[in-house]
PDB file of C-alpha atoms in Angstrom:
ATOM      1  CA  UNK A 183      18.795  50.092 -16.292  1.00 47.00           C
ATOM      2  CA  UNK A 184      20.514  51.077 -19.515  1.00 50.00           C
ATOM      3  CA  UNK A 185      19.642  49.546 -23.113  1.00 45.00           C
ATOM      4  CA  UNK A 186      22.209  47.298 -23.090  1.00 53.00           C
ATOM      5  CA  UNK A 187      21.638  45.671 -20.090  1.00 51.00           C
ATOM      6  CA  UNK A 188      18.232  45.128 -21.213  1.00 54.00           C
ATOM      7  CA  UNK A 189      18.705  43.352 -24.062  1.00 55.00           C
ATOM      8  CA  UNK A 190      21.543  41.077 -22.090  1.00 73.00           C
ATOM      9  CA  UNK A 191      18.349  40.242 -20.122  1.00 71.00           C
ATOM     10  CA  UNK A 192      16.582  39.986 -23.088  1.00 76.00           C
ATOM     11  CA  UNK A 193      18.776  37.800 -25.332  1.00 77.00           C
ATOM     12  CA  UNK A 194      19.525  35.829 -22.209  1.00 72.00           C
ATOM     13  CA  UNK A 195      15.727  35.127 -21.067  1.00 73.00           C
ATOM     14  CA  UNK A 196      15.909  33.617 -25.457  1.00 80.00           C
ATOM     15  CA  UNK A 197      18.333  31.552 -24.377  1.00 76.00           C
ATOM     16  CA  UNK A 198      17.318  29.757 -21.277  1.00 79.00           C
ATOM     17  CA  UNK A 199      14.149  29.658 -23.147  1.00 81.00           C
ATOM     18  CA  UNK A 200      15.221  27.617 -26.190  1.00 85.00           C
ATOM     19  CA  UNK A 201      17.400  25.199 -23.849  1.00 82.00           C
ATOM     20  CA  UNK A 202      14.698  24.141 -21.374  1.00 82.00           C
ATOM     21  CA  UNK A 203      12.489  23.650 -24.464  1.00 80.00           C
ATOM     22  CA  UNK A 204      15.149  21.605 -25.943  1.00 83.00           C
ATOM     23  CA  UNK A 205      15.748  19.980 -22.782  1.00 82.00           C
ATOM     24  CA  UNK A 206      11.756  19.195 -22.931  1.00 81.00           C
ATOM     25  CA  UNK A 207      11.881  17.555 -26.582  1.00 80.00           C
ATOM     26  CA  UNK A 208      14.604  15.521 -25.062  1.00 79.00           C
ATOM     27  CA  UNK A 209      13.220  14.638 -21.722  1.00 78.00           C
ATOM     28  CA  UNK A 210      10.021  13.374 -23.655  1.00 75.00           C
ATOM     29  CA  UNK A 211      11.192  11.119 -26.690  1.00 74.00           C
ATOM     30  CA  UNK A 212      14.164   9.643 -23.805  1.00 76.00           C
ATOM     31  CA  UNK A 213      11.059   8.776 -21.414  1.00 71.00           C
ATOM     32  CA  UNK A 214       8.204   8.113 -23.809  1.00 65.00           C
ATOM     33  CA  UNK A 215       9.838   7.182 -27.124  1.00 65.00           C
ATOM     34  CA  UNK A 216       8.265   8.102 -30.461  1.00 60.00           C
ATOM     35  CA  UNK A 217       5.953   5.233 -31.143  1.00 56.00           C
ATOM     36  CA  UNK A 218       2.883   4.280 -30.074  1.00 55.00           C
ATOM     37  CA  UNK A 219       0.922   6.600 -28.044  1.00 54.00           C
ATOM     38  CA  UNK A 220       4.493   8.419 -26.761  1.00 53.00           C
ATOM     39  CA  UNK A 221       4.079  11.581 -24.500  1.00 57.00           C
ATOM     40  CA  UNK A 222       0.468  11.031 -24.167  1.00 64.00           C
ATOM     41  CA  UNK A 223       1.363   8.735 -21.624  1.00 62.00           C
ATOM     42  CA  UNK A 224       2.701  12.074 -19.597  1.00 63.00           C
ATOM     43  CA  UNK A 225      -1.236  12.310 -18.826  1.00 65.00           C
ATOM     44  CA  UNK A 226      -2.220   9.065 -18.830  1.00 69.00           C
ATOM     45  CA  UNK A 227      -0.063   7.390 -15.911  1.00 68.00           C
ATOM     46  CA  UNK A 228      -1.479  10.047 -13.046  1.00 66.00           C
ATOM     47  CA  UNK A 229      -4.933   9.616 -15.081  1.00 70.00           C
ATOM     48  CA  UNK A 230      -4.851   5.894 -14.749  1.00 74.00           C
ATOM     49  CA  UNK A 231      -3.348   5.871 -11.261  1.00 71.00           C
ATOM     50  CA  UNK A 232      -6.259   8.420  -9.883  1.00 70.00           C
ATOM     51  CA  UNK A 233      -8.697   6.324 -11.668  1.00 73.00           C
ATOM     52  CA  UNK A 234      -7.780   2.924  -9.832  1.00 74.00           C
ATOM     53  CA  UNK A 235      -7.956   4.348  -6.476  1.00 70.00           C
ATOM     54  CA  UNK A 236     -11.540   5.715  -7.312  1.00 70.00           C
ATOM     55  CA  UNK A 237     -12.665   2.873  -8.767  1.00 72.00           C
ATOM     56  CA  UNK A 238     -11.383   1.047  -5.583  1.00 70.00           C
ATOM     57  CA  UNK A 239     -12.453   3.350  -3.024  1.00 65.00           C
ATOM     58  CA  UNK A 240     -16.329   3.104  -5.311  1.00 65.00           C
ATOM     59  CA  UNK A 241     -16.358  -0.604  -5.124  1.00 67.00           C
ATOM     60  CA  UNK A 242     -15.715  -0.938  -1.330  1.00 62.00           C
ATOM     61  CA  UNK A 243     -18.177   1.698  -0.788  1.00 59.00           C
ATOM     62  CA  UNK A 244     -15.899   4.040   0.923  1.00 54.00           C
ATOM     63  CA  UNK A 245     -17.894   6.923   1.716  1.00 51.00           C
ATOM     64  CA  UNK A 246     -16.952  10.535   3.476  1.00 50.00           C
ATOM     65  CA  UNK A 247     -19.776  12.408   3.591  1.00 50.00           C
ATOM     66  CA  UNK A 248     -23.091  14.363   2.270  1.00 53.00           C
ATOM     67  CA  UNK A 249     -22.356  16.831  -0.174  1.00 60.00           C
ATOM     68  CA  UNK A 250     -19.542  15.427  -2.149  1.00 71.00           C
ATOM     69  CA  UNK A 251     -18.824  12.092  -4.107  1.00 77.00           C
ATOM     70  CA  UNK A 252     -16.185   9.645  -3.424  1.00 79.00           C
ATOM     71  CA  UNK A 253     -15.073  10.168  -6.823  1.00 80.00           C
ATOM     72  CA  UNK A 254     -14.495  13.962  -6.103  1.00 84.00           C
ATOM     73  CA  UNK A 255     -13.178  13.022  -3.243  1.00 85.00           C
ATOM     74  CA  UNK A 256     -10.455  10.742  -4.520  1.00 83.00           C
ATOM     75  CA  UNK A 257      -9.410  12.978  -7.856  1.00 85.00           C
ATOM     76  CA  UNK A 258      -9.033  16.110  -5.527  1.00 90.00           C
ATOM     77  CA  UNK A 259      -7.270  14.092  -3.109  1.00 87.00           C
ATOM     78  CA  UNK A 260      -4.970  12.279  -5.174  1.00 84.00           C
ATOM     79  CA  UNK A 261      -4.207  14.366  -7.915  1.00 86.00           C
ATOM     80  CA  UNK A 262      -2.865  16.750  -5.577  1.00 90.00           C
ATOM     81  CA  UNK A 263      -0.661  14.284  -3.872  1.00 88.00           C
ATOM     82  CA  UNK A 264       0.833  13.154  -7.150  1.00 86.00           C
ATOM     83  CA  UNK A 265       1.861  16.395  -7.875  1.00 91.00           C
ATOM     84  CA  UNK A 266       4.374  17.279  -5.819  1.00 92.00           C
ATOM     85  CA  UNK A 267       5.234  13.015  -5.023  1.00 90.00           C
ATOM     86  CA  UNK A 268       5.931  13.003  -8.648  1.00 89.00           C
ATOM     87  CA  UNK A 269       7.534  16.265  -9.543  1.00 92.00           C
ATOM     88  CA  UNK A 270       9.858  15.402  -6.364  1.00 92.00           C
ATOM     89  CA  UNK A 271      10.482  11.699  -7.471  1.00 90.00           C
ATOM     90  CA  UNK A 272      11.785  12.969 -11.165  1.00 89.00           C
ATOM     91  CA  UNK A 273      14.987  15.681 -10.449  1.00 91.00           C
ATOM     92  CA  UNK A 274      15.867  13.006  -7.437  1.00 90.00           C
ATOM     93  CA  UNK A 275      19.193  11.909  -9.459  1.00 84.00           C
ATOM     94  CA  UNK A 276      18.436  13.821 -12.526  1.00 83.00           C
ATOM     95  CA  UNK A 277      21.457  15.191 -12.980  1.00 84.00           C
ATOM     96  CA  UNK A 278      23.659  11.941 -13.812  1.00 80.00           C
ATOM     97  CA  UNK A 279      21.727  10.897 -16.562  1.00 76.00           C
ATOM     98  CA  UNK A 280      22.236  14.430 -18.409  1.00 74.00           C
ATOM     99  CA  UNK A 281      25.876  15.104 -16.909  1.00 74.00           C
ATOM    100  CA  UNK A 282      27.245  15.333 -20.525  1.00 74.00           C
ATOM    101  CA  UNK A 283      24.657  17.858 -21.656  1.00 74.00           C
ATOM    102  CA  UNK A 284      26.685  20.282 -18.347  1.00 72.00           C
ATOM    103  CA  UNK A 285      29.347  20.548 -21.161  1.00 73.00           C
ATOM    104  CA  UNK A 286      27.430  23.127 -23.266  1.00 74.00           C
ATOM    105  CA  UNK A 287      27.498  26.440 -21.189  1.00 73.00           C
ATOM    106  CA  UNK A 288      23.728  27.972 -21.421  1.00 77.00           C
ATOM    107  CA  UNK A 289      22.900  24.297 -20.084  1.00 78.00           C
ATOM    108  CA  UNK A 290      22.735  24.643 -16.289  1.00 84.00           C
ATOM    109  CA  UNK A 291      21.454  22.363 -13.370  1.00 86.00           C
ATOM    110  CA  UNK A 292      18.251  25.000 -13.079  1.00 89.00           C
ATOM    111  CA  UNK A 293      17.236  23.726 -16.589  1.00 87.00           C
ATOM    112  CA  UNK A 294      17.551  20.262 -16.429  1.00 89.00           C
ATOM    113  CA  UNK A 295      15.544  20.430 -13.331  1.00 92.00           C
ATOM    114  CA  UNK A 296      12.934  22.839 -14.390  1.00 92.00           C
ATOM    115  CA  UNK A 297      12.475  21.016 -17.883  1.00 90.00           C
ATOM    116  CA  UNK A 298      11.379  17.912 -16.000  1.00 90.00           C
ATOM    117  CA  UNK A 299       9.151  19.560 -13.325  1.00 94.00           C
ATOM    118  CA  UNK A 300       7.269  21.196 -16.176  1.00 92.00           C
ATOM    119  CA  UNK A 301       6.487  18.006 -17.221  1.00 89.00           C
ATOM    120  CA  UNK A 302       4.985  16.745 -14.281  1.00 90.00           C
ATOM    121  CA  UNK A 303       3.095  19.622 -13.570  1.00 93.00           C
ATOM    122  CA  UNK A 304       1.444  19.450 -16.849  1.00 89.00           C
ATOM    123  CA  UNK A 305       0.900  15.883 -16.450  1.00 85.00           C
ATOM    124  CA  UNK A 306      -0.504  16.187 -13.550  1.00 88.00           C
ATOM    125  CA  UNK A 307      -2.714  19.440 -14.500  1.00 92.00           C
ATOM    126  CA  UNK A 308      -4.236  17.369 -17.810  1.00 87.00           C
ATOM    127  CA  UNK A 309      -5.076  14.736 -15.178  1.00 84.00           C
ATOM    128  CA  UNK A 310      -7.271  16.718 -12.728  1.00 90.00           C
ATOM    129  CA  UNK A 311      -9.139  18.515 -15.628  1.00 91.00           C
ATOM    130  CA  UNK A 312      -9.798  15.238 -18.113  1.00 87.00           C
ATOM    131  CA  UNK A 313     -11.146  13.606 -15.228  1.00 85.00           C
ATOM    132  CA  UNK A 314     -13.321  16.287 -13.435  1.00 90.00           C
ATOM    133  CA  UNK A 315     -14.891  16.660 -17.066  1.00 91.00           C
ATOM    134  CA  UNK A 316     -15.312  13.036 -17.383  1.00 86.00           C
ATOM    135  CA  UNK A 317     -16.582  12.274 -14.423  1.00 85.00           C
ATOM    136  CA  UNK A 318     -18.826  15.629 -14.230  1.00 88.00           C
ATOM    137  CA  UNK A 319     -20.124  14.493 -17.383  1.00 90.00           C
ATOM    138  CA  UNK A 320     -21.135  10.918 -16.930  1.00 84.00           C
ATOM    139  CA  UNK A 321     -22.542  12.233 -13.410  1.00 84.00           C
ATOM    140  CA  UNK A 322     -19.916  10.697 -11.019  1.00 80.00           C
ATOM    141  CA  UNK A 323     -19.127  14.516  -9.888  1.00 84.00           C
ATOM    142  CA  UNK A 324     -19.899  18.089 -10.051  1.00 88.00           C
ATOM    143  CA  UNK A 325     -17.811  20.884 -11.438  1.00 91.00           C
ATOM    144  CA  UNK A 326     -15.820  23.067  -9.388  1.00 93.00           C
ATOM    145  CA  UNK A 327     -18.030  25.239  -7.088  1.00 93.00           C
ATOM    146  CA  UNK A 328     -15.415  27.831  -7.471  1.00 94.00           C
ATOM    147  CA  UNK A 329     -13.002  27.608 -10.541  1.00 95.00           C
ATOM    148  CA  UNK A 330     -10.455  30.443  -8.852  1.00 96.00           C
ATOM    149  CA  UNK A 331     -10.013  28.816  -5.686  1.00 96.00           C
ATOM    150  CA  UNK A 332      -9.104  25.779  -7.141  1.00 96.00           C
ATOM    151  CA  UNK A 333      -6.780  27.142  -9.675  1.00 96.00           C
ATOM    152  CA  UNK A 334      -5.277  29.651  -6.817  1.00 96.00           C
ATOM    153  CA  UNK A 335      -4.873  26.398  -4.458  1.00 96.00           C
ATOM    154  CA  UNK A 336      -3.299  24.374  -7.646  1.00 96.00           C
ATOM    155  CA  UNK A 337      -0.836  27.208  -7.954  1.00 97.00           C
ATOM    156  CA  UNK A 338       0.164  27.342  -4.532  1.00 97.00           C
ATOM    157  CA  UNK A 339       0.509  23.395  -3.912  1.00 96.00           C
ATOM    158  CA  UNK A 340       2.649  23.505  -7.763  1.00 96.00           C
ATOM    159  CA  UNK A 341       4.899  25.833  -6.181  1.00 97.00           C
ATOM    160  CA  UNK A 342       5.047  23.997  -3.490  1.00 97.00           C
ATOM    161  CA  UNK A 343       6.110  20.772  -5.660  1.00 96.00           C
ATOM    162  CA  UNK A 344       8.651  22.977  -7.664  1.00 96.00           C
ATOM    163  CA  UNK A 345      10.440  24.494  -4.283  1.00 96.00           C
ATOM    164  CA  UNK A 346      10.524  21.346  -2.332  1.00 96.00           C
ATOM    165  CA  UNK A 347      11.645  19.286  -5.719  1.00 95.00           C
ATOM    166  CA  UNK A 348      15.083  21.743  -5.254  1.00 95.00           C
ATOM    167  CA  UNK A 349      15.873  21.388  -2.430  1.00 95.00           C
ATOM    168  CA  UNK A 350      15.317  17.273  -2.289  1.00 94.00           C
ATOM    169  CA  UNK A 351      17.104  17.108  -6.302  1.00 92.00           C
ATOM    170  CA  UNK A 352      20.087  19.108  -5.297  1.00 92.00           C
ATOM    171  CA  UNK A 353      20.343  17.154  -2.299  1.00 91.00           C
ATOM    172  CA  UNK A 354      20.273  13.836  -4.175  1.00 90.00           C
ATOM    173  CA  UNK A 355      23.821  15.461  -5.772  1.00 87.00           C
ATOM    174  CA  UNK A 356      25.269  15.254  -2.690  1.00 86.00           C
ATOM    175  CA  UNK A 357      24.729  11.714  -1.320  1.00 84.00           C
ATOM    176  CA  UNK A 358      23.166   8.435  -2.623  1.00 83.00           C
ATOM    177  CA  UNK A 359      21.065   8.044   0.453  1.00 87.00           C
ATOM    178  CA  UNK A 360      18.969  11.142  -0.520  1.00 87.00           C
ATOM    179  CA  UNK A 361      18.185   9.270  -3.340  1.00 83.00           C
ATOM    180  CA  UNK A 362      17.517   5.706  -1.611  1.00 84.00           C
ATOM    181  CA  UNK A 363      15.253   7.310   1.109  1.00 90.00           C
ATOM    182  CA  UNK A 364      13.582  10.074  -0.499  1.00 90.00           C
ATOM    183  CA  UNK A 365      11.093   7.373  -2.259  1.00 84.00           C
ATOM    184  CA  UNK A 366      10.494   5.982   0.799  1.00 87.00           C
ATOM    185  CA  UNK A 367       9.703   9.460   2.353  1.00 89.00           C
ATOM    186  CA  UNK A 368       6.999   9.770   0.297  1.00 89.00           C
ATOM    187  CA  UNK A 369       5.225   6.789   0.856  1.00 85.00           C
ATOM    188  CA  UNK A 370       5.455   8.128   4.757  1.00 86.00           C
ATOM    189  CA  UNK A 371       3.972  11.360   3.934  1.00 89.00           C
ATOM    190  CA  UNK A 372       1.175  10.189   1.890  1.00 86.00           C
ATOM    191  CA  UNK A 373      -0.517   9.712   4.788  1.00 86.00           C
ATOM    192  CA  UNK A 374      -0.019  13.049   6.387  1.00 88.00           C
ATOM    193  CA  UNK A 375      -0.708  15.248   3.062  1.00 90.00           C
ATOM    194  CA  UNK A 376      -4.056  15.651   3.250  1.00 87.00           C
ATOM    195  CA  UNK A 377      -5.190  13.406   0.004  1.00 86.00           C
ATOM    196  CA  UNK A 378      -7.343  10.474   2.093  1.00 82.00           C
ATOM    197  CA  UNK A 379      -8.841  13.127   4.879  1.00 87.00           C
ATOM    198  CA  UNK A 380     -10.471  16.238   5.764  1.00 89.00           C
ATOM    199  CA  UNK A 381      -8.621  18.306   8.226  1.00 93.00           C
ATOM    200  CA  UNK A 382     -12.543  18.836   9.979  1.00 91.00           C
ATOM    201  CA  UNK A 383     -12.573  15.380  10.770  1.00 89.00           C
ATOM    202  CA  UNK A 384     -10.333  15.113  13.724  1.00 91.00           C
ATOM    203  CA  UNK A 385     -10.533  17.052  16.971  1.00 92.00           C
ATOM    204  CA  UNK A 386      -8.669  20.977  17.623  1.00 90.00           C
ATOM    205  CA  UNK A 387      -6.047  19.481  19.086  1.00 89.00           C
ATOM    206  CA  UNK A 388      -4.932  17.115  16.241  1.00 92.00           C
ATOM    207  CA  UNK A 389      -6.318  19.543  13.357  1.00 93.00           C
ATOM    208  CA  UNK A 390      -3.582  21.707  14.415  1.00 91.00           C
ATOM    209  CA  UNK A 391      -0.895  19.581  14.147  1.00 92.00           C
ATOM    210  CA  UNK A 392      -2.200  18.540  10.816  1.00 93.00           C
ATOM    211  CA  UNK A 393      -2.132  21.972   9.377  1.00 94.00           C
ATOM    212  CA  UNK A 394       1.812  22.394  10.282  1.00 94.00           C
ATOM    213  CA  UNK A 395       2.299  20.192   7.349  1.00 94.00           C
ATOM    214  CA  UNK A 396       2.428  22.627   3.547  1.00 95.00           C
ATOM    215  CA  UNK A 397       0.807  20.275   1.340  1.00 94.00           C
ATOM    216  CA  UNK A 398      -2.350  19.921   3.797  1.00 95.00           C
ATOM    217  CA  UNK A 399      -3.424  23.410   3.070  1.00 96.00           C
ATOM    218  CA  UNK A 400      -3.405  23.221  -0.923  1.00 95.00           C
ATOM    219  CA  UNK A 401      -5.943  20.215  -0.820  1.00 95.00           C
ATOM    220  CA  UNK A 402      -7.613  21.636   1.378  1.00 95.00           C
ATOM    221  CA  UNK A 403      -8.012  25.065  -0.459  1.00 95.00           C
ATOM    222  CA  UNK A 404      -8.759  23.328  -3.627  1.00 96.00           C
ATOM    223  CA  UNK A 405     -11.487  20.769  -2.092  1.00 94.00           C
ATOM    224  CA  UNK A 406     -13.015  23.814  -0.920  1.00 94.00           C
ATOM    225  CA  UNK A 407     -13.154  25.387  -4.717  1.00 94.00           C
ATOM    226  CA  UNK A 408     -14.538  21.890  -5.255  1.00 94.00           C
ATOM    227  CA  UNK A 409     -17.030  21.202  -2.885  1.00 92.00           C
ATOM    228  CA  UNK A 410     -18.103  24.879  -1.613  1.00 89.00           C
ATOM    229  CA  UNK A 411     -20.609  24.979   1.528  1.00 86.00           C
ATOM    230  CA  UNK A 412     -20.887  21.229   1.511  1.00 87.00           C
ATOM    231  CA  UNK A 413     -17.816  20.695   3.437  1.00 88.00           C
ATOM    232  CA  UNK A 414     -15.581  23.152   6.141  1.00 90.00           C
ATOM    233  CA  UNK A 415     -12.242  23.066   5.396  1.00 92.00           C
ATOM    234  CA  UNK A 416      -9.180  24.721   7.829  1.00 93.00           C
ATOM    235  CA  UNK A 417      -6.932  25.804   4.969  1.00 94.00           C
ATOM    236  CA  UNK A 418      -4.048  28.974   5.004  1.00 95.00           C
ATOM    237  CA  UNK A 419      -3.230  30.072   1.835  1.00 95.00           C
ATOM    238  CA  UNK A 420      -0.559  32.559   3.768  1.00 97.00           C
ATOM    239  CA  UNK A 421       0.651  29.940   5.481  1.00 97.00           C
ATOM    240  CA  UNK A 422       1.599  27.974   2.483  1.00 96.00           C
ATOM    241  CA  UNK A 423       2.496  30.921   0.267  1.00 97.00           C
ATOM    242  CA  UNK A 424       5.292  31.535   3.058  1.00 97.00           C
ATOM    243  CA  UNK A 425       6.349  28.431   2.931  1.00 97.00           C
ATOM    244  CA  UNK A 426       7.014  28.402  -0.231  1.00 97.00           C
ATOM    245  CA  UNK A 427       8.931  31.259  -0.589  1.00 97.00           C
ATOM    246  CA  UNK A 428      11.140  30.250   2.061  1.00 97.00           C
ATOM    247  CA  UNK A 429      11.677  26.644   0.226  1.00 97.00           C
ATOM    248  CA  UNK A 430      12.075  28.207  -2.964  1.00 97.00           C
ATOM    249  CA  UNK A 431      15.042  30.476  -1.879  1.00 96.00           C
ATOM    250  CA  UNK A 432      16.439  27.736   0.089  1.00 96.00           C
ATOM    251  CA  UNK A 433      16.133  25.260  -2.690  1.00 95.00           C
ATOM    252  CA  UNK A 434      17.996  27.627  -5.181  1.00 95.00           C
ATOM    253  CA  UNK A 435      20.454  28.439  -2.915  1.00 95.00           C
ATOM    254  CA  UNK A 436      21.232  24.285  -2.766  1.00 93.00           C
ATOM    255  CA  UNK A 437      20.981  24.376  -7.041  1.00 93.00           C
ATOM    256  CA  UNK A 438      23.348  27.136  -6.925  1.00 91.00           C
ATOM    257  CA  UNK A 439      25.895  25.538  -4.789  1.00 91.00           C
ATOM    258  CA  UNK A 440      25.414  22.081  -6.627  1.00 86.00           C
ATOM    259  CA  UNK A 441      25.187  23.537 -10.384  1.00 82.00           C
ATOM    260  CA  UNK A 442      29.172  25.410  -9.153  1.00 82.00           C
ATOM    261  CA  UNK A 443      30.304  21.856  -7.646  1.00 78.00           C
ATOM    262  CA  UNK A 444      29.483  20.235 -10.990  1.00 73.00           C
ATOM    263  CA  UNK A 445      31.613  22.785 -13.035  1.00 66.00           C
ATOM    264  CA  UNK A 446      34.823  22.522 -10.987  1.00 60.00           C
TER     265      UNK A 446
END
């Protein structure tokens, strides 16, 4: 690779840079406004949402085991699912409400999408470590049992999030319906994702079906960083990390095609 082509990568790595920042600023004063409390509500809605359900879950006395709280149980279980329910829910449509910004060339559909599933991951992120700290510290849960597992199984169910929010937000360009049903779609899979179960609960022949769905294996990975020996979990980080690569290509493939549609 010559010098110049270097600093065309360079200057052009600046520039995508500076726009999906930009795009960030925007994205946060449009959703969260400058008064009050503003972005910190970015952390607080998955915060406050994971604290209901283990609140609930506490009061009705719904238990799952030795070894493990039902507060540990519910902040693994339902961070995870918010993070790829939400990052999925925000590019669904995205593109309308930004269609003007299209008129500035470095602006593409890649960076109106990515700009926004920052966001949620970081969101999302703030809420699983504010609340393991919290609750570790007022005794409703231990710390991680292994920090790297978690973070590795985080990773791997982010990119996850990021791949299959593509593939459903470039879709949602192409029809109205994606948009209608994809919310729906989520509700379904809620129960399938792993956030309300152990995999080790159900027989072989049910656990196996089970693990054919992605976003089983990243809770699953990072309840074991959580919980250690006290529970057996069934998870494949290969499994996943080839899914994910194959969703990721797929789903820019889809923002390719859609981001050229837009410019004609």
């Amino acid at each position: 690779m010559n010098v110049n082509s270097t600093t065309s990568l360079a200057r052009s790595f600046v520039i995508q840079r500076r726009v999906i920042f930009a795009l960030l600023m925007r994205e946060i004063i449009t959703r969260y406004g400058r008064h009050n409390i503003g972005f910190m509500w970015l952390f607080l809605e998955p915060m406050l949402f994971t604290l209901g359900v283990t609140t609930l879950w506490t009061m009705l006395k719904l238990t799952h085991g030795s070894g493990y709280t039902i507060a540990a149980f519910a902040v693994t279980g339902y961070s995870s699912i918010l993070l790829w329910r939400n990052c999925s829910n925000r590019v669904v449509g995205a593109i309308g409400p930004n269609l003007s910004l299209m008129h500035h060339r470095n602006v593409r559909v890649i960076d109106i999408y990515i700009s926004r599933l920052i966001l949620e991951i970081a969101g999302a992120s703030t809420s699983l470590i504010v609340l393991t700290l919290t609750f570790s510290s007022i005794g409703w849960m231990n710390l991680p049992d292994d920090v790297l597992v978690v973070a590795i199984g985080w990773f791997l169910l982010a990119w996850f999030a990021v791949a299959l929010s593509l593939i459903v937000g470039a879709a949602s360009e192409r029809s109205e319906m994606v948009e209608r049903v994809w919310h729906i779609m989520t509700y379904l899979m809620f129960p399938l994702s792993g956030a309300a179960f152990l995999v080790d609960w159900f027989p072989t022949s049910a656990q196996k079906l089970m693990l054919l769905v992605p976003m089983v294996h990243g809770t699953e990975m990072i309840r074991h960083g959580f919980f250690g020996a006290a529970v057996r979990t069934h998870e494949d980080p290969i499994y996943l990390l080839l899914v994910n690569i194959v969703m990721t290509f797929l789903g820019l493939a889809l923002v390719r095609e859609t981001g050229r549609r837009l410019e004609q």
